[in-house]
Coordinates of C-alpha atoms in Angstrom, one line a residue:
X1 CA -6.0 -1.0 -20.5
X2 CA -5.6 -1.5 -16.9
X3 CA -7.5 -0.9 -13.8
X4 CA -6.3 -0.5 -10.0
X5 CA -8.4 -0.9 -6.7
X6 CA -8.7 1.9 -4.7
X7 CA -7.5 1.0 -1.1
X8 CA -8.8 4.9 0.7
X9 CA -10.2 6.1 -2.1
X10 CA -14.3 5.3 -1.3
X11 CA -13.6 1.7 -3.1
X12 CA -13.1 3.0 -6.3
X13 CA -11.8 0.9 -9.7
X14 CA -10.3 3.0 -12.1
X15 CA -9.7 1.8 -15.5
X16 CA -7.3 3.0 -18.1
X17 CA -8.4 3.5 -21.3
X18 CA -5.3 3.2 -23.8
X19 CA -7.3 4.7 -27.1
X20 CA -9.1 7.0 -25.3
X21 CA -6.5 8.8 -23.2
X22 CA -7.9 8.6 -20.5
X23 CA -8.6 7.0 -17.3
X24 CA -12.2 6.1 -15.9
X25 CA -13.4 6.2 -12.3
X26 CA -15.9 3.5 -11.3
X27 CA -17.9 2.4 -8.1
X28 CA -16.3 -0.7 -6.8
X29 CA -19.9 -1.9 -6.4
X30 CA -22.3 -2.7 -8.6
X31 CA -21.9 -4.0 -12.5
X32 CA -22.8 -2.6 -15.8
X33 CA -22.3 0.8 -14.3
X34 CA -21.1 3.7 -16.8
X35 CA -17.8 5.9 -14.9
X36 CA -18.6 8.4 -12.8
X37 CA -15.2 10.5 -13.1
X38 CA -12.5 10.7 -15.4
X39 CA -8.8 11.9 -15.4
X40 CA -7.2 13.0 -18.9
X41 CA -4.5 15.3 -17.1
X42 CA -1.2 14.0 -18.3
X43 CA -2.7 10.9 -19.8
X44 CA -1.5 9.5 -22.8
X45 CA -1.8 5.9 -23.6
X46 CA -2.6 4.5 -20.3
X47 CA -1.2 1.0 -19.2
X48 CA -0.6 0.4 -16.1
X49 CA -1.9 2.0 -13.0
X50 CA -1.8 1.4 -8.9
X51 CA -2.9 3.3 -5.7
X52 CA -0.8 3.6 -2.9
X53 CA -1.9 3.5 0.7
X54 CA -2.6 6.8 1.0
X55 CA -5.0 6.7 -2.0
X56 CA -2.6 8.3 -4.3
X57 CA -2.6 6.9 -7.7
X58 CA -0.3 6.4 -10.4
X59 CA -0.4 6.0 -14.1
X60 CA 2.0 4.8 -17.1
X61 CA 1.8 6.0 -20.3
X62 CA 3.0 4.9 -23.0
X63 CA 2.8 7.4 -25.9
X64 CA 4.2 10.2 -23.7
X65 CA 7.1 7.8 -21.9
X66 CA 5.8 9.3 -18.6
X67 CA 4.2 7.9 -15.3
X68 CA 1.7 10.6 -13.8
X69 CA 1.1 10.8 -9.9
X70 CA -2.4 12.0 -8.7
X71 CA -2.7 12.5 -5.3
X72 CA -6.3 11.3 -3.2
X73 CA -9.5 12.8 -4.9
X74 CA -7.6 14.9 -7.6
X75 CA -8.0 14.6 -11.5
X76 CA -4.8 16.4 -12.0
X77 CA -1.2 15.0 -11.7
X78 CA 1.6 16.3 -9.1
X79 CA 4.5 14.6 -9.5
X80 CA 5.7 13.3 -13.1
X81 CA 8.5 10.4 -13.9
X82 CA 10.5 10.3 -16.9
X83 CA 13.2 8.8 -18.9
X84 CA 11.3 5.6 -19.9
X85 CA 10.9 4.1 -23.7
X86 CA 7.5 1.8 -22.6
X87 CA 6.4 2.5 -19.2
X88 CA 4.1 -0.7 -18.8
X89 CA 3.8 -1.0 -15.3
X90 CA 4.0 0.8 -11.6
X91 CA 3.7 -0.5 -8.0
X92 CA 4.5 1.7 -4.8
X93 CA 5.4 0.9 -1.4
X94 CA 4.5 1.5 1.9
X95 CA 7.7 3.7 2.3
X96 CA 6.7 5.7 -0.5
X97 CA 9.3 4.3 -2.9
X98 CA 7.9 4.0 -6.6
X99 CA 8.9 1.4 -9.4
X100 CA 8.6 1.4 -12.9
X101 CA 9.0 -1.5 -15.3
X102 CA 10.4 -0.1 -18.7
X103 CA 9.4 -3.0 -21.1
X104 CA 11.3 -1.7 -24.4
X105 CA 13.9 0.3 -21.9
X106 CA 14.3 -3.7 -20.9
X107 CA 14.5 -2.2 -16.8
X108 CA 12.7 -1.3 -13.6
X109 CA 13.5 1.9 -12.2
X110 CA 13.2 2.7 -8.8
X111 CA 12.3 6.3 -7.2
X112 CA 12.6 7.2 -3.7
X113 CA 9.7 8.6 -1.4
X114 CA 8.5 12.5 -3.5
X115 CA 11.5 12.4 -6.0
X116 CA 11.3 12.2 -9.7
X117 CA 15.2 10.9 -9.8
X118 CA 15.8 7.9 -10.2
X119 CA 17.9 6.3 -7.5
X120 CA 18.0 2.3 -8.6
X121 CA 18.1 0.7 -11.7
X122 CA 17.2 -3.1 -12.3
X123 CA 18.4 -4.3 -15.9
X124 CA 16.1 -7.2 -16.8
X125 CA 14.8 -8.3 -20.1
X126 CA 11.3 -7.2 -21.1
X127 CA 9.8 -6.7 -17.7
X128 CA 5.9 -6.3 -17.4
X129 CA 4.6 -6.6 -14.2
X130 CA 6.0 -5.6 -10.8
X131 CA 4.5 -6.1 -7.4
X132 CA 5.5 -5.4 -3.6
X133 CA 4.6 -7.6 -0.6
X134 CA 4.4 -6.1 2.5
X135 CA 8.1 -6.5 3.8
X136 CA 8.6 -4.5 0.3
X137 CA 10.3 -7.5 -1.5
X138 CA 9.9 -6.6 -4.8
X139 CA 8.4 -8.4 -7.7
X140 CA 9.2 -8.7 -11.6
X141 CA 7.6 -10.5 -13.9
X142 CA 9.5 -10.5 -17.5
X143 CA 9.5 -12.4 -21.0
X144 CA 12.8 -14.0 -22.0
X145 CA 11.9 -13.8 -25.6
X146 CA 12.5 -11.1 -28.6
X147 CA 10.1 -8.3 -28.2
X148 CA 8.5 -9.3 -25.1
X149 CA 7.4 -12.4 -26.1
X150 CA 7.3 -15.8 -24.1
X151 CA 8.5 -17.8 -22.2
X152 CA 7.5 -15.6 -19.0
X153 CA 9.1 -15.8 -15.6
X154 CA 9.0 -13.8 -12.0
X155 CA 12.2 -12.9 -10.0
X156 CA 12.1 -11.7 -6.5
X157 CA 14.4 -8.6 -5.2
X158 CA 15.1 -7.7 -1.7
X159 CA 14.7 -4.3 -0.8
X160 CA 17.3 -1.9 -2.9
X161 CA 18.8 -5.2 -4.2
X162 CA 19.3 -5.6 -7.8
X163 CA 20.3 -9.5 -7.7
X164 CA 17.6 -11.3 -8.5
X165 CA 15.6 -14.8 -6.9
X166 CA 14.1 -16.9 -9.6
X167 CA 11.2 -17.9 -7.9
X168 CA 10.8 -20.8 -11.1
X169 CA 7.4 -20.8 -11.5
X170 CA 6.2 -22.1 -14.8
X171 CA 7.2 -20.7 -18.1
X172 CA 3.7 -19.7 -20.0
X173 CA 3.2 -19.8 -23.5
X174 CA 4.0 -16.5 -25.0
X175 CA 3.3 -13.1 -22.8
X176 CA 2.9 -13.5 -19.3
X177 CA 1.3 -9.7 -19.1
X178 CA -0.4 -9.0 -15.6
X179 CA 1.5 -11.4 -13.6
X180 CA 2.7 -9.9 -10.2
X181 CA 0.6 -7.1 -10.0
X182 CA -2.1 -8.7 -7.7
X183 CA 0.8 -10.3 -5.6
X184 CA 0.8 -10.6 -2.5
X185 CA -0.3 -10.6 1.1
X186 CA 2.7 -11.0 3.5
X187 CA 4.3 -13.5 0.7
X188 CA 1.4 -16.0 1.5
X189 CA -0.1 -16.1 -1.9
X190 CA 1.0 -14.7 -5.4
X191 CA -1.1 -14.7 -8.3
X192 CA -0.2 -14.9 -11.9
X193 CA -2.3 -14.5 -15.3
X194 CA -1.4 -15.9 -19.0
X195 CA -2.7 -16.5 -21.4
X196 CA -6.5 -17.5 -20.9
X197 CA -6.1 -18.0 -16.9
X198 CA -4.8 -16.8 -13.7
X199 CA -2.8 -18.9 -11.5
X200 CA -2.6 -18.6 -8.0
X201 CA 1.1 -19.9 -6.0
X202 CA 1.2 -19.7 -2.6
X203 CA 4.8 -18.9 -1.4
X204 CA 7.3 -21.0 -2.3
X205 CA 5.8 -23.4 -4.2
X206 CA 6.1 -23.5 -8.0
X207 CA 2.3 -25.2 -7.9
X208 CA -0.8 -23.4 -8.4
X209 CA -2.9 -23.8 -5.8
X210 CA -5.9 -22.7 -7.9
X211 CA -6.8 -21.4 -11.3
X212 CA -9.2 -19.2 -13.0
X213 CA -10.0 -19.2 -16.3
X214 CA -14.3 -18.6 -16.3
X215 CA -14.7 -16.1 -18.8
X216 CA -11.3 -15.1 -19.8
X217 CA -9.7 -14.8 -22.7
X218 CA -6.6 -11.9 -22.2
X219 CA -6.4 -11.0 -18.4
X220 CA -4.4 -8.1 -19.2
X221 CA -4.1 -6.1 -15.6
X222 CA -5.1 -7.8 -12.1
X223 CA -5.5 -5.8 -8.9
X224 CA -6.6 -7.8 -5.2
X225 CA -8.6 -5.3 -2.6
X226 CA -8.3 -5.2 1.1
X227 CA -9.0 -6.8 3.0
X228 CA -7.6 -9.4 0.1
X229 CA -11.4 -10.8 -0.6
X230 CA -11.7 -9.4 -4.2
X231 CA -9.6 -10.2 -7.3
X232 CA -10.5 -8.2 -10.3
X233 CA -9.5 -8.7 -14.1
X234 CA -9.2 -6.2 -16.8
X235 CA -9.5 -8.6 -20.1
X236 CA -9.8 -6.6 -23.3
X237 CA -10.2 -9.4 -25.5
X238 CA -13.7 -10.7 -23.8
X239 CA -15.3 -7.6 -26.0
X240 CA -13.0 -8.1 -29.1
X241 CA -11.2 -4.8 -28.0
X242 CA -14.2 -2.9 -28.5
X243 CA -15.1 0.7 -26.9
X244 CA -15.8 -1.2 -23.9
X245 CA -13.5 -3.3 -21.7
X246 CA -14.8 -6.3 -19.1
X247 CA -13.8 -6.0 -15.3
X248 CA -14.4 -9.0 -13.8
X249 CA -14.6 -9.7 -9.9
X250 CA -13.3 -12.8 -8.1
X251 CA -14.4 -13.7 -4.3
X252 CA -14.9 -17.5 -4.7
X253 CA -10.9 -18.4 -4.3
X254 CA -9.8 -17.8 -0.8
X255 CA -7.3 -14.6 -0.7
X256 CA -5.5 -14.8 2.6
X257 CA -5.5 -11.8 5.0
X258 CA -2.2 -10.5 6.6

């Protein structure tokens, strides 16, 4: 379960539906709304998901070890990664490079501009979210304990570097799960869910400047829109893991622009 804002794509959300192999298409505007596409090409177990500049998108999935690339408008995939055990989570750059974080492969693996070879591996334990700012500093959120379980932490890499920055911001209790995938704009802000709430660091500092926690209870996947006004949260939990998942939207907490 995840979901991904749409930066060309007509401000779309789309939502992955682990159980239902699939992943749904909603307006970004509006609530209660049912999807009004789908993509099931190459979908198996959906995680993670994220849309490049160019309104590409691409998905994780877990039962087939895969990551499926869908170019702008299209329901079927064009490029497909491989050579993950647990492909949790997927950012891409503005240069067109691609990273996976491998959560039971316990790495991020890192794919140049239209290849499906790897070119860069990070070993890191039980990573689960990665991020890129806009110099393409990469971000990894990981768990230090057995199977992915707490306490949680973010390093920072510098482009192609695998020696990492511990940014030390504070270990949560048990599975940090979303954390850097909403991060950042021009390393001004970085925001980080766990548990029941989101926490929001501005660069730097290893003090939230603001939480959220109204109506959470698992913030599972985060995504922030352009022009950085919008923060929405995939939380399974809200609806017991029902058929249905709740996508919240955030505007009240300010999201600084680059």
């Amino acid at each position: 379960m995840a979901l991904a804002r749409a930066k060309k794509a007509k401000h779309l959300i789309y939502v992955s539906d682990f159980t239902g192999n699939a992943v749904e298409i909603y307006s970004a505007a509006g609530s209660n709304q049912s999807p009004i596409g789908e993509i099931t090409d190459g979908i198996s177990g959906p995680e993670g998901s994220f849309v490049d500049t160019h309104g590409d998108l691409f998905v994780t999935n877990v039962s087939n070890q895969t990551v499926t690339m869908y170019p702008h408008g299209s329901t079927t995939w064009k490029l497909q990664y491989t050579g993950f055990a647990y492909p949790t989570n997927v950012t891409a750059g503005k240069d067109g490079w691609v990273y996976v974080a491998d959560l039971v492969g316990q790495k991020v693996v890192e794919f140049p501009k239209g290849s499906t070879r790897p070119k860069l591996t990070i070993d890191i334990a039980y990573p689960q979210g990665v991020a890129l700012d806009s110099k393409n500093n990469l971000y990894v959120e990981y768990n230090s304990g057995a199977h992915g379980g707490g306490p949680g932490d973010v390093n920072q890499y510098a482009p192609r570097s695998t020696s990492p920055k511990d940014l030390g911001l504070p270990s949560c209790r048990g599975p940090a799960m979303p954390s850097t995938e909403a991060a950042t704009s021009s390393q001004r802000i970085r925001v980080r869910g766990s548990n029941a709430a989101i926490y929001v660091f501005p660069p730097g500092s290893q003090t939230p400047s603001a939480t959220i926690n109204q109506g959470l209870e698992d913030p599972f996947r985060l995504a922030i829109d352009k022009p950085f006004s919008h923060l929405y949260v995939a939380d399974p939990e809200v609806t017991n893991c029902s058929s249905t998942i709740t996508v919240r939207a955030y505007s009240s907490i300010q999201l600084p622009t680059d």
